[in-house]
Amino acid sequence: MSGRELIDNLKRRIARFDTSAAPARAASRLRVAELPGARDERPVRFHTRLRVESSDVAGTAVLAGAAFDSRRALYLDTETTGLSTTAGTLPFLIGYAWFEAASARPTGRAASAQPTGCAGELCVEQLLMRGPEDERAALERLADRVRSCSGLVTFNGRSFDVPLLEVRYVLSRLRSPFAELPHLDLLAPSRRLFGSRMSSCRLVALEEGVLGERREGDIGGHLIPGLYNEYLRSGDASGLAGVVDHNRRDIVSMPRLLAVLARKVARPLEEAEDAYELIAVGRMHLGGGDADTGLRCFERAARIATLPRARRLALVALAHALRRRGDVEALAGVWERYARDFPGENLGYVELAKVHEHRRRDPAAALKAAAAAPETTESLLRRLRRLRARIAPTPVPRAAATA
């Protein structure tokens, strides 16, 4: 293949991955304005308003592990020149959103179309740096907005966005606004609730699998650094329209995803779709000190679980909660059920033996339960020997007793 043919072939292959045209039309609807200030090098600001359902405050508090009002939180996402959080990576597009009370409530048909629980308009602001010289202005504007919020919501921001921005603040000799700020990263609870039924918990996958929306014409994240580098080389910003639209979609999805997560956590018996979700939410409540809700979640999960793995997890979680509560009779009943449902496993028999031995002080019943275990292991043999010795202790020789 000649050099010209090779170049033409590469151009055809690259063209198949060029998705900038469709997002450009969507991004063109955004109102563009310059940041305040006289210097021409300030970043470009994109600003939009839209209606988004706010999340349940009680459910959000469970997700965050503390009081967390999502209506006063800042939703943050960045687009960068790389995947590292080191000094060589520039967050050239910083997007964030916050809820703002609507100035006027709609009436008539428009009012009926508003989602229930809406706290007001979601204001989305995006700061696009036209070069590294714009960074300080963008960081200062972000800091002003962060200081006016009560907490931070991100998606994988705890591992990437926030550490990267903190590095950029240090390099710009600015104080980071994130210190002591409550931070709710939606990736971890999303994995806990939806990881069992979804092959991927990327935000785009969650939009489709949880929010019921599929992105059309979205730009691939792996293309974004190259598009920005091309803009710096050529000065042609047309390819960045899709990047701006991608970032805006990510930001808007976060409060909507949080609303779903918070609703499932606040009302798990009504909202959970399967046993895995109930187990995950029950663990959250149990870890937060709400043992009653956690116990109810585990009980429902054990009743509705159809897959063996889900039933195992539900019964083990239920047993853990009952042991913490000290309900010996219910605890024994759970392990009896486990032994019936999974007779080929030792776990139910051994745990039932522990309940009899340590809680009920009945070594004979403990020996009977342990002896029924199907698999002979060294730990099981030790338990059996100890229980037999307790029931029929070895008699001490008379000569030794009188010595």
Short mmCIF file of C-alpha atoms in Angstrom, two decimals:
data_model
loop_
_atom_site.label_atom_id
_atom_site.label_comp_id
_atom_site.label_asym_id
_atom_site.label_seq_id
_atom_site.Cartn_x
_atom_site.Cartn_y
_atom_site.Cartn_z
CA MET A 1 0.00 0.00 0.00
CA SER A 2 1.41 3.38 -1.05
CA GLY A 3 1.78 6.34 1.31
CA ARG A 4 -1.17 8.15 -0.29
CA GLU A 5 -3.40 5.06 0.01
CA LEU A 6 -2.40 4.65 3.66
CA ILE A 7 -3.34 8.25 4.43
CA ASP A 8 -6.67 7.94 2.62
CA ASN A 9 -7.44 4.74 4.52
CA LEU A 10 -6.67 6.41 7.84
CA LYS A 11 -8.91 9.36 6.96
CA ARG A 12 -11.81 7.00 6.20
CA ARG A 13 -11.32 5.16 9.52
CA ILE A 14 -11.16 8.40 11.49
CA ALA A 15 -14.30 9.70 9.75
CA ARG A 16 -16.28 6.77 11.14
CA PHE A 17 -15.52 8.00 14.68
CA ASP A 18 -16.22 11.69 14.02
CA THR A 19 -19.29 12.49 16.11
CA SER A 20 -18.82 16.25 16.41
CA ALA A 21 -21.47 17.26 13.87
CA ALA A 22 -24.60 16.14 15.77
CA PRO A 23 -23.58 17.55 19.18
CA ALA A 24 -22.71 20.85 17.53
CA ARG A 25 -26.37 21.43 16.69
CA ALA A 26 -27.43 20.72 20.28
CA ALA A 27 -24.76 22.95 21.76
CA SER A 28 -25.64 25.81 19.42
CA ARG A 29 -28.84 26.37 21.42
CA LEU A 30 -26.82 27.42 24.48
CA ARG A 31 -26.58 31.11 25.33
CA VAL A 32 -22.92 32.15 25.31
CA ALA A 33 -21.58 35.07 27.30
CA GLU A 34 -18.15 36.25 28.36
CA LEU A 35 -17.12 36.15 31.96
CA PRO A 36 -17.13 39.55 33.68
CA GLY A 37 -13.82 41.39 33.44
CA ALA A 38 -11.81 43.48 31.04
CA ARG A 39 -9.19 40.90 30.11
CA ASP A 40 -9.93 39.22 26.80
CA GLU A 41 -8.38 35.88 27.83
CA ARG A 42 -11.20 34.99 30.27
CA PRO A 43 -12.87 31.61 29.58
CA VAL A 44 -16.11 31.32 27.66
CA ARG A 45 -19.21 30.78 29.83
CA PHE A 46 -22.14 28.61 28.79
CA HIS A 47 -25.28 28.99 30.90
CA THR A 48 -28.57 27.07 30.72
CA ARG A 49 -31.63 26.60 32.93
CA LEU A 50 -33.92 23.59 32.98
CA ARG A 51 -36.38 21.81 35.25
CA VAL A 52 -35.00 18.79 37.11
CA GLU A 53 -36.60 16.84 39.94
CA SER A 54 -34.89 17.37 43.28
CA SER A 55 -33.99 14.42 45.47
CA ASP A 56 -35.46 13.26 48.74
CA VAL A 57 -33.63 14.97 51.60
CA ALA A 58 -33.91 12.02 53.99
CA GLY A 59 -32.71 9.54 51.37
CA THR A 60 -29.82 11.80 50.41
CA ALA A 61 -28.72 11.98 54.03
CA VAL A 62 -28.50 8.17 54.16
CA LEU A 63 -26.47 8.11 50.94
CA ALA A 64 -24.10 10.77 52.25
CA GLY A 65 -23.89 9.32 55.74
CA ALA A 66 -24.75 12.73 57.21
CA ALA A 67 -27.15 15.63 56.81
CA PHE A 68 -26.91 16.65 53.16
CA ASP A 69 -29.38 18.96 51.41
CA SER A 70 -29.11 18.25 47.70
CA ARG A 71 -31.22 21.35 46.96
CA ARG A 72 -28.30 23.51 48.09
CA ALA A 73 -25.54 21.32 46.65
CA LEU A 74 -23.27 21.93 43.69
CA TYR A 75 -23.11 19.28 40.95
CA LEU A 76 -19.63 19.24 39.43
CA ASP A 77 -17.97 17.61 36.42
CA THR A 78 -14.84 18.38 34.40
CA GLU A 79 -13.40 17.56 31.00
CA THR A 80 -9.64 17.26 30.96
CA THR A 81 -6.61 16.76 28.76
CA GLY A 82 -5.86 13.37 30.35
CA LEU A 83 -6.84 10.78 32.92
CA SER A 84 -4.19 11.63 35.48
CA THR A 85 -4.56 13.96 38.47
CA THR A 86 -0.95 15.15 38.19
CA ALA A 87 0.23 18.63 37.26
CA GLY A 88 0.29 17.84 33.54
CA THR A 89 -3.49 17.46 33.25
CA LEU A 90 -5.57 20.58 32.57
CA PRO A 91 -9.32 20.68 33.38
CA PHE A 92 -10.09 22.80 30.35
CA LEU A 93 -13.87 22.59 30.80
CA ILE A 94 -15.36 22.96 34.29
CA GLY A 95 -19.09 22.43 34.50
CA TYR A 96 -21.31 22.75 37.54
CA ALA A 97 -24.98 23.16 38.39
CA TRP A 98 -27.11 24.26 41.31
CA PHE A 99 -30.80 24.54 42.07
CA GLU A 100 -32.26 28.02 42.07
CA ALA A 101 -35.82 28.91 43.02
CA ALA A 102 -37.87 29.81 39.97
CA SER A 103 -38.69 33.50 39.77
CA ALA A 104 -42.24 32.80 38.70
CA ARG A 105 -44.29 29.65 38.94
CA PRO A 106 -45.95 28.58 35.69
CA THR A 107 -49.69 28.23 35.52
CA GLY A 108 -52.14 26.19 33.47
CA ARG A 109 -50.77 23.45 31.27
CA ALA A 110 -47.16 24.42 31.97
CA ALA A 111 -47.70 24.00 35.70
CA SER A 112 -49.13 20.51 35.30
CA ALA A 113 -46.09 19.50 33.27
CA GLN A 114 -43.65 20.30 36.09
CA PRO A 115 -42.18 17.25 37.86
CA THR A 116 -43.25 16.65 41.43
CA GLY A 117 -40.67 17.52 44.07
CA CYS A 118 -38.93 20.06 41.84
CA ALA A 119 -36.98 22.56 43.93
CA GLY A 120 -36.73 25.08 41.13
CA GLU A 121 -34.61 25.51 38.04
CA LEU A 122 -31.32 23.72 37.68
CA CYS A 123 -28.79 26.30 36.55
CA VAL A 124 -25.90 24.85 34.57
CA GLU A 125 -22.72 26.86 34.06
CA GLN A 126 -19.75 25.68 32.05
CA LEU A 127 -16.36 27.39 31.86
CA LEU A 128 -14.39 26.61 28.72
CA MET A 129 -10.76 27.69 28.78
CA ARG A 130 -9.46 29.07 25.52
CA GLY A 131 -5.98 28.26 26.76
CA PRO A 132 -4.01 27.60 29.95
CA GLU A 133 -3.98 31.35 30.63
CA ASP A 134 -7.73 31.14 31.37
CA GLU A 135 -7.28 28.69 34.22
CA ARG A 136 -6.92 31.09 37.12
CA ALA A 137 -10.08 32.99 36.19
CA ALA A 138 -12.04 29.75 35.86
CA LEU A 139 -10.79 28.46 39.22
CA GLU A 140 -11.69 31.73 40.93
CA ARG A 141 -15.21 31.68 39.51
CA LEU A 142 -15.65 28.04 40.53
CA ALA A 143 -14.45 28.85 44.06
CA ASP A 144 -17.01 31.64 44.36
CA ARG A 145 -19.79 29.23 43.44
CA VAL A 146 -18.51 26.42 45.71
CA ARG A 147 -18.46 28.74 48.72
CA SER A 148 -22.17 29.47 48.26
CA CYS A 149 -23.22 25.79 48.34
CA SER A 150 -23.75 23.39 51.23
CA GLY A 151 -22.13 20.32 49.67
CA LEU A 152 -20.69 18.79 46.55
CA VAL A 153 -22.16 16.07 44.32
CA THR A 154 -20.01 14.33 41.70
CA PHE A 155 -19.77 11.09 39.78
CA ASN A 156 -16.34 9.59 40.43
CA GLY A 157 -15.27 13.04 41.56
CA ARG A 158 -13.78 11.78 44.81
CA SER A 159 -11.14 9.86 42.87
CA PHE A 160 -10.64 12.20 39.92
CA ASP A 161 -12.30 15.61 39.55
CA VAL A 162 -11.76 16.99 43.07
CA PRO A 163 -8.14 15.76 43.50
CA LEU A 164 -7.29 17.19 40.07
CA LEU A 165 -8.88 20.56 40.85
CA GLU A 166 -7.11 20.71 44.21
CA VAL A 167 -3.79 20.27 42.37
CA ARG A 168 -4.75 23.08 39.98
CA TYR A 169 -5.57 25.39 42.88
CA VAL A 170 -2.15 24.72 44.40
CA LEU A 171 -0.40 25.37 41.10
CA SER A 172 -2.35 28.62 40.66
CA ARG A 173 -1.51 29.64 44.24
CA LEU A 174 -5.16 29.74 45.19
CA ARG A 175 -6.87 28.27 48.22
CA SER A 176 -8.93 25.19 47.44
CA PRO A 177 -12.65 25.69 48.19
CA PHE A 178 -13.23 21.97 48.78
CA ALA A 179 -11.70 21.69 52.26
CA GLU A 180 -14.27 20.58 54.85
CA LEU A 181 -17.00 20.55 52.19
CA PRO A 182 -19.39 17.55 52.41
CA HIS A 183 -18.96 15.45 49.26
CA LEU A 184 -21.36 12.86 47.89
CA ASP A 185 -19.87 10.75 45.09
CA LEU A 186 -22.69 8.96 43.26
CA LEU A 187 -20.49 6.23 41.79
CA ALA A 188 -20.21 4.17 45.00
CA PRO A 189 -23.96 4.00 45.84
CA SER A 190 -24.76 3.39 42.16
CA ARG A 191 -22.48 0.37 42.15
CA ARG A 192 -24.00 -0.91 45.38
CA LEU A 193 -27.58 -0.61 44.18
CA PHE A 194 -27.29 -1.39 40.47
CA GLY A 195 -24.01 -3.27 40.06
CA SER A 196 -25.66 -6.68 40.37
CA ARG A 197 -27.90 -6.16 37.35
CA MET A 198 -25.75 -3.89 35.17
CA SER A 199 -22.54 -4.87 33.45
CA SER A 200 -21.29 -1.28 33.65
CA CYS A 201 -21.94 1.53 36.11
CA ARG A 202 -20.60 4.28 33.89
CA LEU A 203 -22.83 7.34 33.95
CA VAL A 204 -23.95 6.81 30.35
CA ALA A 205 -24.93 3.22 31.16
CA LEU A 206 -26.86 4.33 34.25
CA GLU A 207 -28.74 6.89 32.17
CA GLU A 208 -29.99 4.09 29.96
CA GLY A 209 -30.47 1.37 32.57
CA VAL A 210 -31.80 3.47 35.47
CA LEU A 211 -33.07 6.77 34.07
CA GLY A 212 -34.48 5.20 30.91
CA GLU A 213 -32.71 7.52 28.48
CA ARG A 214 -30.20 6.77 25.79
CA ARG A 215 -27.78 9.37 24.55
CA GLU A 216 -27.86 10.03 20.85
CA GLY A 217 -24.90 11.62 19.11
CA ASP A 218 -22.79 11.74 22.25
CA ILE A 219 -19.07 12.13 21.84
CA GLY A 220 -16.79 9.41 23.20
CA GLY A 221 -14.86 10.44 26.29
CA HIS A 222 -11.62 9.06 24.87
CA LEU A 223 -11.83 11.59 22.01
CA ILE A 224 -12.13 14.66 24.22
CA PRO A 225 -8.44 15.33 25.02
CA GLY A 226 -7.54 15.09 21.34
CA LEU A 227 -10.29 17.50 20.32
CA TYR A 228 -9.08 20.11 22.78
CA ASN A 229 -5.46 19.69 21.71
CA GLU A 230 -6.56 20.11 18.10
CA TYR A 231 -8.38 23.31 19.06
CA LEU A 232 -5.21 24.66 20.73
CA ARG A 233 -3.23 23.90 17.57
CA SER A 234 -5.70 25.19 15.00
CA GLY A 235 -7.86 27.71 16.86
CA ASP A 236 -10.97 26.09 15.36
CA ALA A 237 -13.44 25.54 18.22
CA SER A 238 -16.14 23.78 16.19
CA GLY A 239 -15.04 20.39 17.45
CA LEU A 240 -15.55 21.48 21.06
CA ALA A 241 -19.30 21.92 20.71
CA GLY A 242 -19.77 18.20 21.25
CA VAL A 243 -17.48 18.30 24.28
CA VAL A 244 -19.56 21.07 25.86
CA ASP A 245 -22.75 19.13 25.19
CA HIS A 246 -21.24 15.92 26.63
CA ASN A 247 -20.27 17.76 29.80
CA ARG A 248 -23.70 19.35 30.12
CA ARG A 249 -25.41 15.96 29.81
CA ASP A 250 -23.18 14.52 32.52
CA ILE A 251 -24.02 17.38 34.87
CA VAL A 252 -27.77 17.23 34.27
CA SER A 253 -27.79 13.46 34.81
CA MET A 254 -26.32 13.73 38.30
CA PRO A 255 -29.28 15.36 40.09
CA ARG A 256 -31.64 13.04 38.23
CA LEU A 257 -29.63 9.98 39.25
CA LEU A 258 -29.43 11.25 42.82
CA ALA A 259 -33.21 11.67 42.87
CA VAL A 260 -33.65 7.99 41.93
CA LEU A 261 -31.06 6.80 44.46
CA ALA A 262 -32.51 8.92 47.26
CA ARG A 263 -36.05 7.73 46.52
CA LYS A 264 -34.97 4.09 46.66
CA VAL A 265 -33.14 4.66 49.93
CA ALA A 266 -35.96 6.66 51.56
CA ARG A 267 -38.71 4.19 50.53
CA PRO A 268 -36.94 0.90 49.84
CA LEU A 269 -39.93 -1.42 50.35
CA GLU A 270 -41.89 0.48 47.70
CA GLU A 271 -39.12 1.50 45.29
CA ALA A 272 -36.60 -1.36 45.22
CA GLU A 273 -36.74 -3.43 42.04
CA ASP A 274 -35.06 -6.61 43.28
CA ALA A 275 -33.52 -8.31 46.28
CA TYR A 276 -30.05 -6.95 45.53
CA GLU A 277 -31.27 -3.36 45.84
CA LEU A 278 -33.01 -4.18 49.11
CA ILE A 279 -29.83 -5.74 50.50
CA ALA A 280 -27.72 -2.73 49.45
CA VAL A 281 -30.16 -0.22 50.92
CA GLY A 282 -30.54 -2.29 54.07
CA ARG A 283 -26.79 -2.23 54.61
CA MET A 284 -26.77 1.55 54.17
CA HIS A 285 -29.45 1.96 56.81
CA LEU A 286 -27.79 -0.53 59.13
CA GLY A 287 -24.46 1.28 58.78
CA GLY A 288 -26.20 4.58 59.48
CA GLY A 289 -27.71 3.31 62.70
CA ASP A 290 -31.24 2.60 61.46
CA ALA A 291 -31.40 -1.10 62.35
CA ASP A 292 -35.19 -1.35 61.98
CA THR A 293 -35.24 -0.23 58.35
CA GLY A 294 -32.24 -2.38 57.55
CA LEU A 295 -33.91 -5.40 59.10
CA ARG A 296 -37.12 -4.85 57.12
CA CYS A 297 -35.10 -4.58 53.90
CA PHE A 298 -33.31 -7.87 54.57
CA GLU A 299 -36.54 -9.64 55.50
CA ARG A 300 -38.22 -8.51 52.26
CA ALA A 301 -35.13 -9.45 50.25
CA ALA A 302 -35.13 -12.95 51.75
CA ARG A 303 -38.81 -13.37 50.83
CA ILE A 304 -38.60 -12.19 47.22
CA ALA A 305 -35.15 -13.51 46.25
CA THR A 306 -35.39 -16.14 43.54
CA LEU A 307 -31.76 -16.51 42.53
CA PRO A 308 -29.65 -18.64 44.92
CA ARG A 309 -26.94 -15.99 45.20
CA ALA A 310 -29.44 -13.28 46.14
CA ARG A 311 -31.10 -15.56 48.68
CA ARG A 312 -27.73 -16.39 50.26
CA LEU A 313 -26.82 -12.72 50.57
CA ALA A 314 -30.23 -11.82 51.97
CA LEU A 315 -30.18 -14.53 54.63
CA VAL A 316 -26.64 -13.73 55.71
CA ALA A 317 -27.43 -10.00 55.93
CA LEU A 318 -30.61 -10.76 57.88
CA ALA A 319 -28.70 -12.98 60.29
CA HIS A 320 -26.11 -10.26 60.82
CA ALA A 321 -28.82 -7.71 61.67
CA LEU A 322 -30.59 -10.11 64.03
CA ARG A 323 -27.33 -10.94 65.80
CA ARG A 324 -26.70 -7.24 66.38
CA ARG A 325 -30.20 -6.88 67.76
CA GLY A 326 -29.81 -9.94 70.02
CA ASP A 327 -32.90 -11.76 68.73
CA VAL A 328 -31.70 -15.32 69.33
CA GLU A 329 -34.87 -17.14 68.30
CA ALA A 330 -35.17 -15.30 64.98
CA LEU A 331 -31.44 -15.75 64.36
CA ALA A 332 -31.73 -19.51 64.83
CA GLY A 333 -34.68 -19.57 62.47
CA VAL A 334 -32.69 -17.81 59.74
CA TRP A 335 -29.82 -20.30 59.94
CA GLU A 336 -32.29 -23.21 59.98
CA ARG A 337 -33.76 -21.86 56.77
CA TYR A 338 -30.30 -21.44 55.27
CA ALA A 339 -29.50 -25.09 56.07
CA ARG A 340 -32.78 -26.18 54.43
CA ASP A 341 -32.31 -24.02 51.33
CA PHE A 342 -28.63 -24.90 50.89
CA PRO A 343 -28.17 -28.39 52.38
CA GLY A 344 -24.90 -28.92 50.52
CA GLU A 345 -23.16 -26.06 52.36
CA ASN A 346 -21.70 -26.09 55.85
CA LEU A 347 -22.51 -22.46 56.66
CA GLY A 348 -26.09 -22.86 57.86
CA TYR A 349 -25.30 -25.85 60.08
CA VAL A 350 -22.17 -24.31 61.59
CA GLU A 351 -23.80 -20.97 62.31
CA LEU A 352 -26.79 -22.70 63.84
CA ALA A 353 -24.41 -24.68 66.04
CA LYS A 354 -22.83 -21.39 67.17
CA VAL A 355 -26.25 -20.03 68.13
CA HIS A 356 -27.03 -23.15 70.17
CA GLU A 357 -23.62 -23.21 71.86
CA HIS A 358 -23.00 -19.54 72.60
CA ARG A 359 -26.48 -17.99 72.73
CA ARG A 360 -28.71 -20.78 74.01
CA ARG A 361 -26.01 -22.56 76.02
CA ASP A 362 -27.14 -25.90 74.62
CA PRO A 363 -24.07 -27.92 73.58
CA ALA A 364 -26.15 -31.00 72.75
CA ALA A 365 -28.22 -29.08 70.18
CA ALA A 366 -25.02 -27.47 68.88
CA LEU A 367 -23.42 -30.90 68.42
CA LYS A 368 -26.47 -32.16 66.55
CA ALA A 369 -26.43 -29.15 64.19
CA ALA A 370 -22.68 -29.33 63.56
CA ALA A 371 -22.78 -33.11 62.98
CA ALA A 372 -25.34 -32.58 60.20
CA ALA A 373 -22.93 -30.44 58.15
CA PRO A 374 -22.26 -32.18 54.83
CA GLU A 375 -18.56 -31.37 54.36
CA THR A 376 -15.87 -32.52 56.75
CA THR A 377 -13.32 -29.80 57.38
CA GLU A 378 -10.60 -29.39 60.00
CA SER A 379 -12.45 -26.53 61.68
CA LEU A 380 -15.64 -28.59 61.81
CA LEU A 381 -13.79 -31.55 63.35
CA ARG A 382 -12.34 -29.30 66.04
CA ARG A 383 -15.80 -27.97 66.82
CA LEU A 384 -17.23 -31.49 67.04
CA ARG A 385 -14.45 -32.64 69.40
CA ARG A 386 -14.95 -29.63 71.63
CA LEU A 387 -18.72 -30.09 71.80
CA ARG A 388 -18.42 -33.81 72.55
CA ALA A 389 -15.96 -33.03 75.33
CA ARG A 390 -18.40 -30.54 76.85
CA ILE A 391 -21.26 -33.02 76.76
CA ALA A 392 -19.26 -36.04 78.03
CA PRO A 393 -16.06 -34.74 79.64
CA THR A 394 -13.17 -37.21 79.97
CA PRO A 395 -13.19 -38.65 83.51
CA VAL A 396 -10.18 -37.76 85.60
CA PRO A 397 -8.31 -40.87 86.99
CA ARG A 398 -8.85 -41.36 90.75
CA ALA A 399 -5.14 -41.44 91.50
CA ALA A 400 -4.68 -38.10 89.75
CA ALA A 401 -7.66 -36.66 91.57
CA THR A 402 -6.26 -37.60 95.05
CA ALA A 403 -2.71 -36.52 94.29
#
